[in-house]
Coordinates of C-alpha atoms and ligand atoms in Angstrom, one line a residue:
X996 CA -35.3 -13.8 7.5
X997 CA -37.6 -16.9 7.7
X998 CA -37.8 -19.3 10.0
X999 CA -38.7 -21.6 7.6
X1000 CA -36.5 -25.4 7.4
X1001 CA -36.3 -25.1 4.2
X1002 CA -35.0 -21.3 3.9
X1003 CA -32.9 -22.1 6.4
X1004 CA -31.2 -24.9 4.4
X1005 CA -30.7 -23.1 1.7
X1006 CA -28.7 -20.2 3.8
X1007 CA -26.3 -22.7 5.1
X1008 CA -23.8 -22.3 2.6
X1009 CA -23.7 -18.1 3.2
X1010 CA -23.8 -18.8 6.5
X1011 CA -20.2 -20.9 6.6
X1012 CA -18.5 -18.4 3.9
X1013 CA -19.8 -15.8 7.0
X1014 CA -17.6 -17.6 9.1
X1015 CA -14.8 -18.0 6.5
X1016 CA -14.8 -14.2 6.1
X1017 CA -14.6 -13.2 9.9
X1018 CA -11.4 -15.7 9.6
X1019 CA -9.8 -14.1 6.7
X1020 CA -10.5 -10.7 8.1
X1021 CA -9.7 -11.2 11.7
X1022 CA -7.1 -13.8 11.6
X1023 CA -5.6 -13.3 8.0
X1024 CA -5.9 -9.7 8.1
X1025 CA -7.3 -9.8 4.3
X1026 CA -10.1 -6.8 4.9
X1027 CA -13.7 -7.2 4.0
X1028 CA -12.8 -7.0 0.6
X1029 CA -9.8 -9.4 0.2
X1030 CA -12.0 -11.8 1.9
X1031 CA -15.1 -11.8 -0.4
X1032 CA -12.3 -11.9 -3.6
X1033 CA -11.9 -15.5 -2.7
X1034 CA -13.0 -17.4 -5.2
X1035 CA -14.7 -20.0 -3.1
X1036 CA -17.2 -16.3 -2.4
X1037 CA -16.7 -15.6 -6.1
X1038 CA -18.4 -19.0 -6.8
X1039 CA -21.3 -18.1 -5.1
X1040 CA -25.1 -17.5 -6.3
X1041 CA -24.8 -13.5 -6.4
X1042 CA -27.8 -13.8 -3.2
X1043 CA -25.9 -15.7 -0.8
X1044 CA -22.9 -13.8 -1.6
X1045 CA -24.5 -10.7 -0.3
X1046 CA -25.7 -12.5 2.3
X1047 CA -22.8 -14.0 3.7
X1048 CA -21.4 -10.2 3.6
X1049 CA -24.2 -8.9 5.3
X1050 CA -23.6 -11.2 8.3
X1051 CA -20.7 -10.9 8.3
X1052 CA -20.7 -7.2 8.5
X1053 CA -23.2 -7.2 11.1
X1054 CA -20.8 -9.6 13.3
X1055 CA -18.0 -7.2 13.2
X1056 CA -19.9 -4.3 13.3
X1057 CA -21.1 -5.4 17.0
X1058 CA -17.5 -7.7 17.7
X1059 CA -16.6 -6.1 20.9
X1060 CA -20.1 -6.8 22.4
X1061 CA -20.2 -9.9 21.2
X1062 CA -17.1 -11.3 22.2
X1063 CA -17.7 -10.1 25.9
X1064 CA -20.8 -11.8 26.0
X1065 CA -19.8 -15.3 24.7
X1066 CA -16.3 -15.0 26.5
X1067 CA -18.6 -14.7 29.9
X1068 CA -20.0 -18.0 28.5
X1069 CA -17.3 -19.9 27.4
X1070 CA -15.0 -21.8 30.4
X1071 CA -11.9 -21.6 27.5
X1072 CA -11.9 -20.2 24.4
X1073 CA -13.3 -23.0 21.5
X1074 CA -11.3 -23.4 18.3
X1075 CA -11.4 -20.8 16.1
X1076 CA -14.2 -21.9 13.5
X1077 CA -16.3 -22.7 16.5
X1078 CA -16.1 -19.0 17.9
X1079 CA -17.1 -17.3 14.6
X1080 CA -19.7 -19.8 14.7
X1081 CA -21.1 -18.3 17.8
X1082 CA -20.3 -14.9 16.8
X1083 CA -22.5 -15.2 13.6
X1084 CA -25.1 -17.1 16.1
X1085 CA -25.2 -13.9 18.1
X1086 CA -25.3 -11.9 15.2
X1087 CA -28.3 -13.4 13.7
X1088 CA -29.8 -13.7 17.0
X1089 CA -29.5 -9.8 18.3
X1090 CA -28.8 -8.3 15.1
X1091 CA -30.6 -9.6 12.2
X1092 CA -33.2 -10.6 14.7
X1093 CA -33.6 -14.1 13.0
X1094 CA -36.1 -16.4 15.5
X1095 CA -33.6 -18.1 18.5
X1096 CA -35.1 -21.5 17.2
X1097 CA -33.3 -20.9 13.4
X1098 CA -30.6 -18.9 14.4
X1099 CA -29.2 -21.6 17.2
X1100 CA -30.4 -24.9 14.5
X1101 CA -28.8 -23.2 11.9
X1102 CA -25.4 -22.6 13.9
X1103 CA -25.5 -25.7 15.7
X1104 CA -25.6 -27.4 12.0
X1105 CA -22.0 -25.4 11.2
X1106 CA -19.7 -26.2 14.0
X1107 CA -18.0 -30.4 14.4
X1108 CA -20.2 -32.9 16.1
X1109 CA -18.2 -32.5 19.6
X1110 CA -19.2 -28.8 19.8
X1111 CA -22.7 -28.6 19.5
X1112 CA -24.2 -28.9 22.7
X1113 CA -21.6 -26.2 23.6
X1114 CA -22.9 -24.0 20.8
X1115 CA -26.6 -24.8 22.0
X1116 CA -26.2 -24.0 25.1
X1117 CA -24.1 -20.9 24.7
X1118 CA -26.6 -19.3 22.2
X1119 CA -29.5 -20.5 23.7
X1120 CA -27.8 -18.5 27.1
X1121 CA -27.5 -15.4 25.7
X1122 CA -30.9 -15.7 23.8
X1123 CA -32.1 -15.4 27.7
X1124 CA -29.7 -12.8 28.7
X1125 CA -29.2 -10.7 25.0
X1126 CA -25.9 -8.9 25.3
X1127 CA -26.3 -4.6 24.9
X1128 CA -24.8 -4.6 21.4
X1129 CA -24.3 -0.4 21.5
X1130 CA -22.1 -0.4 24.7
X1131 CA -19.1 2.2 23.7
X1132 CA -17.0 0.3 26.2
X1133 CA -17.3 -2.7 24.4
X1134 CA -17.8 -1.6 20.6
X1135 CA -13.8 -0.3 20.0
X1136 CA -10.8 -2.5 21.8
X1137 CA -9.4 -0.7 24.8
X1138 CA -6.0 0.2 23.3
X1139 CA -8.0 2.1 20.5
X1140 CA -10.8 3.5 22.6
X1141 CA -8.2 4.9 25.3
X1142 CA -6.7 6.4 22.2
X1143 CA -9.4 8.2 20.7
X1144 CA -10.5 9.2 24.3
X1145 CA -6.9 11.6 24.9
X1146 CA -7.2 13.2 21.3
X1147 CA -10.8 13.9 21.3
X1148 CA -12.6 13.5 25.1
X1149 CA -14.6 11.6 26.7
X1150 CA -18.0 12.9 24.8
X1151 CA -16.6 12.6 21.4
X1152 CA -15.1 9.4 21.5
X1153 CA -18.6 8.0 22.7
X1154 CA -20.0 9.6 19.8
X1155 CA -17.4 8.0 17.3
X1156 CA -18.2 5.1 18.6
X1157 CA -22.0 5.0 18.7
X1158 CA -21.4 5.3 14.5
X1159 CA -19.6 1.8 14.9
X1160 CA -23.0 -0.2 15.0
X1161 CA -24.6 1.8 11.9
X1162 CA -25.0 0.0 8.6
X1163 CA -23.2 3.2 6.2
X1164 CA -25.3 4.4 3.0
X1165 CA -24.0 4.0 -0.3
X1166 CA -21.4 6.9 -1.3
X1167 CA -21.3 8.0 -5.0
X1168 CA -19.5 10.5 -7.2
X1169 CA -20.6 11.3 -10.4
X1170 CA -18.8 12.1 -13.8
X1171 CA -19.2 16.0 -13.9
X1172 CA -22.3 16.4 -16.4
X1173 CA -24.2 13.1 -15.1
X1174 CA -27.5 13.2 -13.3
X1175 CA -27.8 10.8 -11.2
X1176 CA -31.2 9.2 -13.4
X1177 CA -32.8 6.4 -11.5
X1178 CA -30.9 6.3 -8.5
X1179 CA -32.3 7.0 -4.9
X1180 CA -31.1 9.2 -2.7
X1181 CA -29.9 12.7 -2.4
X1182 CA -26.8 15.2 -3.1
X1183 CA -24.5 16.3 -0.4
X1184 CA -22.5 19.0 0.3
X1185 CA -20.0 19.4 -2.9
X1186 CA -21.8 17.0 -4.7
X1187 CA -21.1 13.3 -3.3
X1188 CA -24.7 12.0 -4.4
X1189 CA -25.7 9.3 -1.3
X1190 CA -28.2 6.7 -2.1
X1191 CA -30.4 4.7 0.0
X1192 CA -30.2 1.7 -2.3
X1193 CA -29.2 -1.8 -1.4
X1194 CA -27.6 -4.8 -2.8
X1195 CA -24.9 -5.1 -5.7
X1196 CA -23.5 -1.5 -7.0
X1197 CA -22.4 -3.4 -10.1
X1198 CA -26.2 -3.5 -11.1
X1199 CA -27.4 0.1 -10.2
X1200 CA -28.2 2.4 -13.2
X1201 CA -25.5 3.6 -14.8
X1202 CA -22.6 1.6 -13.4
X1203 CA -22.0 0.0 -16.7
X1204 CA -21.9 3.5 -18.5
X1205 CA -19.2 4.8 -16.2
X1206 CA -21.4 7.5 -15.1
X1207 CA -20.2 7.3 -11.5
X1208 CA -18.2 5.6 -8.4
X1209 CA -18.4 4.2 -5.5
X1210 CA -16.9 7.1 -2.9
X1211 CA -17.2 8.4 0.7
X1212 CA -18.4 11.7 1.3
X1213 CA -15.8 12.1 2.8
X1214 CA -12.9 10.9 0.6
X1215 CA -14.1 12.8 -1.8
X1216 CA -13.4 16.0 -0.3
X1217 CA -9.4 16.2 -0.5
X1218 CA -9.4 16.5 -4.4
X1219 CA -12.0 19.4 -4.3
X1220 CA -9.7 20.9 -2.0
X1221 CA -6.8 20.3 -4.2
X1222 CA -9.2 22.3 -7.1
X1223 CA -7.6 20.8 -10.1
X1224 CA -8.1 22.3 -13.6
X1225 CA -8.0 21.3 -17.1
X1226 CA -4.6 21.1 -18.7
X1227 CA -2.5 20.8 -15.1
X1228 CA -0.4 18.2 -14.6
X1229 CA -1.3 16.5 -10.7
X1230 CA 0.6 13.0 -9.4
X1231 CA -1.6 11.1 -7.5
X1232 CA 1.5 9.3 -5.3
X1233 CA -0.9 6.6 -3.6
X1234 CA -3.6 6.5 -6.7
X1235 CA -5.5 2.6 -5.9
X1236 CA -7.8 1.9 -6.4
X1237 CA -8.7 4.7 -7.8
X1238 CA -11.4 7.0 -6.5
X1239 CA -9.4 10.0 -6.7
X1240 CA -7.6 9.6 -9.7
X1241 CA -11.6 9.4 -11.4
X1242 CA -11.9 12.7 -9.6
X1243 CA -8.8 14.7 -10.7
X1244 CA -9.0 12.8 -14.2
X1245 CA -12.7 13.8 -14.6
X1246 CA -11.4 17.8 -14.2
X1247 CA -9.6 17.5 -17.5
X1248 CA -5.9 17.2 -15.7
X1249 CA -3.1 15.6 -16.9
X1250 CA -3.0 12.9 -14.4
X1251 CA -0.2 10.6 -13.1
X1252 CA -1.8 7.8 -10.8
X1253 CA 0.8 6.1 -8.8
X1254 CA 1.0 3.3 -6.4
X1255 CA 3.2 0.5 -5.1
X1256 CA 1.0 -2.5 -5.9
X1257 CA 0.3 -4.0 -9.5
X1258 CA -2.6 -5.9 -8.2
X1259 CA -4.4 -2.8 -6.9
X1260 CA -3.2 -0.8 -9.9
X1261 CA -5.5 -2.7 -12.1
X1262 CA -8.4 -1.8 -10.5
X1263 CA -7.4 1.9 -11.3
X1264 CA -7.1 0.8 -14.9
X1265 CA -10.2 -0.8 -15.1
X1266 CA -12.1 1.6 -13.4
X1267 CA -10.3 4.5 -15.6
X1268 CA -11.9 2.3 -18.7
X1269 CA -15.3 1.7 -17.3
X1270 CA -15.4 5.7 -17.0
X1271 CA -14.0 6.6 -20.4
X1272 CA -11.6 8.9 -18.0
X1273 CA -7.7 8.5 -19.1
X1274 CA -4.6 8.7 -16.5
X1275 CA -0.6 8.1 -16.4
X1276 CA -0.7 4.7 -14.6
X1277 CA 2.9 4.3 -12.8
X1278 CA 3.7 1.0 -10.3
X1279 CA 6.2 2.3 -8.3
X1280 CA 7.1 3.2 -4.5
X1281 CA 6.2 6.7 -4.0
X1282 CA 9.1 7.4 -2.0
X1283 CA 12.1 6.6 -3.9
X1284 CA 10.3 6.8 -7.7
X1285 CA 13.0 7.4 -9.7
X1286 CA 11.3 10.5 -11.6
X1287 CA 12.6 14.0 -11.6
X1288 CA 9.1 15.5 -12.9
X1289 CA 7.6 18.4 -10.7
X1290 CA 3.6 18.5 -10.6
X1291 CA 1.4 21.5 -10.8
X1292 CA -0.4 19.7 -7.5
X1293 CA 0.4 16.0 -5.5
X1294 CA -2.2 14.9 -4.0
X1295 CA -0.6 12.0 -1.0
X1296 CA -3.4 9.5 0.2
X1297 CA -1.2 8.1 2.3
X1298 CA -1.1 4.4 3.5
X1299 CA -2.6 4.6 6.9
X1300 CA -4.1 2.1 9.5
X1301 CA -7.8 3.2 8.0
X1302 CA -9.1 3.1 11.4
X1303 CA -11.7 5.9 10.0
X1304 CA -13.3 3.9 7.3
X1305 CA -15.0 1.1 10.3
X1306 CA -18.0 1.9 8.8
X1307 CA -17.3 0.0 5.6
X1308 CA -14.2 -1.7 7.2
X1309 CA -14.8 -2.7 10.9
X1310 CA -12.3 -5.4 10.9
X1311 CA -9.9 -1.9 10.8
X1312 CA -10.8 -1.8 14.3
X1313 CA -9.8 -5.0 15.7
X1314 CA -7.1 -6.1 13.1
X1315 CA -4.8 -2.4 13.7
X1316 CA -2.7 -1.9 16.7
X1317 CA -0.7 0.8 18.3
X1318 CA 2.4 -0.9 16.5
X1319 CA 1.0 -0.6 13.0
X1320 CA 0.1 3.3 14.2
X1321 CA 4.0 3.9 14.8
X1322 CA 5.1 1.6 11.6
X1323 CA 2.8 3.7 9.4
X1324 CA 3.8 7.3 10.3
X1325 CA 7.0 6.4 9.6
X1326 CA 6.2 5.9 5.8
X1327 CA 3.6 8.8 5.8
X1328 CA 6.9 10.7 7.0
X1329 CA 8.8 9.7 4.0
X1330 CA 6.4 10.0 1.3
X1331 CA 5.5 13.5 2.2
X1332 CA 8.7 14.3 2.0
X1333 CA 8.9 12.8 -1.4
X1334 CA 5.4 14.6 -2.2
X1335 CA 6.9 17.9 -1.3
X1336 CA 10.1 17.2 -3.9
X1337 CA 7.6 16.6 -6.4
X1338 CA 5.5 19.8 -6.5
X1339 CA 6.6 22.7 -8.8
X1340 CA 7.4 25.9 -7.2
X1341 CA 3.9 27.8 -6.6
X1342 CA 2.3 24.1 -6.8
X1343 CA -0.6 22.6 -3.9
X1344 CA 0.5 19.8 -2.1
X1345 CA -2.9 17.7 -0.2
X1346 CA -2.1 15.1 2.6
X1347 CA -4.6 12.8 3.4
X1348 CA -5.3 9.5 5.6
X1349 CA -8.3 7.9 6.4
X1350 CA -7.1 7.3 9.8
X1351 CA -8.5 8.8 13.4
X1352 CA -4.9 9.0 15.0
X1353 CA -3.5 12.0 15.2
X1354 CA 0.2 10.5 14.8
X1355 CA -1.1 10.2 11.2
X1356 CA -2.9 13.5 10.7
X1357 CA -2.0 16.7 13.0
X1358 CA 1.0 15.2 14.0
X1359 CA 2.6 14.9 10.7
X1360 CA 1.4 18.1 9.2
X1361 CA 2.9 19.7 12.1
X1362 CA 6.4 17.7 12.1
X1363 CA 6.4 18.6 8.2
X1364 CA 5.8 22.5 8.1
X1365 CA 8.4 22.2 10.6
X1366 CA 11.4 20.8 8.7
X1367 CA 10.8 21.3 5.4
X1368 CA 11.0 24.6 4.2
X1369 CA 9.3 27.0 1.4
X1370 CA 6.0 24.7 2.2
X1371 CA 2.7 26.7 4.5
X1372 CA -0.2 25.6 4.7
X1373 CA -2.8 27.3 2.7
X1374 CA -5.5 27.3 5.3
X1375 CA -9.2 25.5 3.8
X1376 CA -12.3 27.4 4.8
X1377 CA -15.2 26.3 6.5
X1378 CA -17.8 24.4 4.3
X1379 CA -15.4 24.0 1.3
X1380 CA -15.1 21.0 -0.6
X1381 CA -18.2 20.0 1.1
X1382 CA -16.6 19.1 4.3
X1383 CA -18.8 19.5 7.5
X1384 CA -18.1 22.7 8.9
X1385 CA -17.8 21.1 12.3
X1386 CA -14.8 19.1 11.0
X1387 CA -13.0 22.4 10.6
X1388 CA -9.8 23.2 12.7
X1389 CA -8.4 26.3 14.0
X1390 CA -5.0 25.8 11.8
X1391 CA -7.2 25.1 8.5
X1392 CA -6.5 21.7 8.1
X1393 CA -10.3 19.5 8.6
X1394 CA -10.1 16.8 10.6
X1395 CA -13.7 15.1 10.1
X1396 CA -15.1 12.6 12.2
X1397 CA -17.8 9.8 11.1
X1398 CA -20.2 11.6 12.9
X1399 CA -19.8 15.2 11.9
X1400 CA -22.0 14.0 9.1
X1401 CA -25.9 13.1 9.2
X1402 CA -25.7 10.3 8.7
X1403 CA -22.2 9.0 9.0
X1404 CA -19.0 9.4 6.9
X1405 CA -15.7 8.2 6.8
X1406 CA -13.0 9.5 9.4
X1407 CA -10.1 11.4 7.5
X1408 CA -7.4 14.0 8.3
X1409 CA -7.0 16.7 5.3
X1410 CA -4.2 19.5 5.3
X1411 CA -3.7 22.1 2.1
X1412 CA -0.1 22.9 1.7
X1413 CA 1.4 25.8 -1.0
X1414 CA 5.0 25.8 -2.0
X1415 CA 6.2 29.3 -2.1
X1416 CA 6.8 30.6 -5.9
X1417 CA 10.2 31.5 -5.1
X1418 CA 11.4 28.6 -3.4
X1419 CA 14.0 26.8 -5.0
X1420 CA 13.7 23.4 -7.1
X1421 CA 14.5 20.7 -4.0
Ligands
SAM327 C1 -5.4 4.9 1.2 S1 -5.0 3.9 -0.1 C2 -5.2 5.0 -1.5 C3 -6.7 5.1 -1.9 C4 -6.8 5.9 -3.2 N1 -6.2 7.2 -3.2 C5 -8.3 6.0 -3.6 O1 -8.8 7.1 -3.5 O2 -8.8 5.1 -4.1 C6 -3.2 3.9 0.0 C7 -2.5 3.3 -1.1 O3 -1.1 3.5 -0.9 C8 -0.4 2.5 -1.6 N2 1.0 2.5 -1.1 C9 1.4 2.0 0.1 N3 2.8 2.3 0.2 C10 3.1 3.0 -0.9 C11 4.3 3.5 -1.4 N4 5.5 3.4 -0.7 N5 4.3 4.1 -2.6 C12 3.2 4.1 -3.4 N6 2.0 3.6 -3.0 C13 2.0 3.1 -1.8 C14 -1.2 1.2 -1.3 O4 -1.0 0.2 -2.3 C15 -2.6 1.8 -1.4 O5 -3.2 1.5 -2.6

């Protein structure tokens, strides 16, 4: 970015909807997404949109940091508007390496008259001590990072957290047939194509054709593993917004995408119409769905507290808590037992979450073999679907981690279940 007064002008109003989107994320708990859907974002010039996301992004990808350093600097804690301030301030400063001169003038010009010299002299502070923005200590909240240090050690909970700072490449999956003609990048494993591209997907070749979505390596691994044909009929109990309903609908199955919420629902809709793909779309709750159907397959992407997605989503890490950990397994308990009444006898059952706590992964694969009956799991292989072989557990089930991939991926638990042929209709 340029130093430049006049540049600098004109990136005042992306730098306030910066500090309107930490607020909606952090303090309204509205995600990344929810908080660019605003329309005071939605109003914006297309350039300052993206970079008011970008800042923001690179503020809560480094948070923990941050927040350490300025809370050294601050006597007691500023009103709210007047932190995020300062976070973007730090952001620009360490992050986006903007000069100190533009990046304190241009913060200094966002907060009320009775704060700036604080903001001056915070920023200017740290512009002569600069935080260390990759410290694992600091990058995850304690709670979390205690957490991820009892399921998976010392060394690999450093590791997940060293992924924290990376900006993630861009994630596609393309309509089977579709070659993926003037887009950079490369294919991965099972055929996620990852770009190195930049800016608005909207305007990458072939978005308006429907030739392909926006996916995680990653996410798109649990419907290869659920290997749905042409002609079988597969629920997808927790479809929005819809990545893997475009998966199982682009195999030629007879498709019922599900989901509680009508708002989110309609982005499975339109993202069935800009890919010419068709699907049963169903607003209901998945665990009381008043339907007596049986499915060849269910595939349950279950509501989870996404703390493996912070690559995309890093407010995930400081928005969840251990509370939302316990209310969540709860309902991942009762839709899988819903799931399981849903699958025909002989049918595949695939339990997902994009979460890195075990409470919503091992833990309720194990709790589930063990009281329902006629369900095993059919054990995955190393390598299929694409997953990293590394993410590969004894029992079968994968449980990847964002940096089992060059490169990064999302965090996700994945177990295969087969109902026995024999076992009665639940
Ligand atoms: C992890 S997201 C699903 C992502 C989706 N499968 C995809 O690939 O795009 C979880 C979804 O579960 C939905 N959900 C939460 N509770 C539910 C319930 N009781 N019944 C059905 N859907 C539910 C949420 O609305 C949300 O869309």
């Amino acid at each position: 970015m340029s130093s430049n007064p006049d540049t600098q002008a004109a990136g005042q109003p992306a730098r306030a909807a910066a500090i309107s989107i930490l607020s909606a994320a952090l303090s309204g708990r509205a995600g990344i997404e929810g908080a660019l859907a605003h329309p005071s974002l939605r109003a914006m010039e297309p350039r300052d949109r993206g970079f008011a996301r970008a800042l923001a992004l690179a503020t809560l990808r480094h948070l923990g940091p941050i927040d350490a350093a300025l809370q050294a600097r601050l006597k007691k804690p500023p009103p709210e508007q007047v932190v995020n301030a300062l976070r973007i301030g730090a952001a620009q400063l360490f992050v986006l390496k903007t000069p100190p001169h533009a990046a304190v003038d241009s913060t200094v010009e966002l907060v009320p008259l009775p704060f700036r010299g604080l903001v001056n002299a915070v920023l200017r502070g740290l512009t002569r001590e600069p935080p260390n923005l990759i410290d694992p200590d600091r990058l995850v909240p304690p709670w979390l990072y205690a957490r991820w240090r009892s399921a998976y050690g010392e060394a690999t909970a450093r590791e997940i957290a060293a992924v924290i700072p990376q900006e993630p490449p861009t994630d596609l999956s393309l309509k089977p047939g579709v070659e993926p003609e003037g887009l950079e990048g490369e294919a991965l494993p099972g055929g996620t194509f990852r770009t190195t591209m930049g800016g608005d997907v909207t305007g990458w070749p072939g978005f308006a054709e429907g030739g392909w979505w926006v996916q995680d390596a990653s996410a798109a691994v649990p419907v290869r593993l659920l290997d749905p044909g042409p002609g079988q009929t597969i629920l997808d109990m927790c479809a929005a917004p819809g990545g893997k309903t475009l998966q199982l609908a682009a195999t030629g199955a007879a498709v019922t995408a599900l989901d509680r919420s009508g708002p989110r629902l309609k982005r499975v809709t339109e993202n069935l119409a800009r890919t010419g793909l068709a699907a049963e779309v169903v607003e209901a709750d998945g665990a009381t769905w008043a339907d007596g159907r049986q499915f060849d397959a269910v595939l349950l992407d279950a509501p989870c507290s996404a703390t493996g997605t912070f690559r995309r989503h890093p407010d995930v890490l400081w928005v969840a808590s251990p509370k939302d950990v316990a209310s969540l397994a709860a309902v991942q308990t009762r839709l899988l037992d819903s799931a399981a009444r849903r699958v025909s006898p002989g049918g595949r059952l695939v339990y997902c979450v994009c979460s890195l706590e075990p409470e919503e992964g091992e833990a309720q694969a194990e709790a589930f073999l063990k009281r329902t009956p006629g369900f095993a799991l059919e054990p995955i292989a190393a390598g299929e679907g694409g997953a990293p072989e590394a993410s590969l557990r004894p029992d079968g089930t994968l449980r990847i981690l964002p940096q089992h991939r060059p490169g990064g991926a999302d965090g996700f638990y994945i177990a295969r279940f087969r109902r026995a042929a024999d076992h009665a209709k639940a």
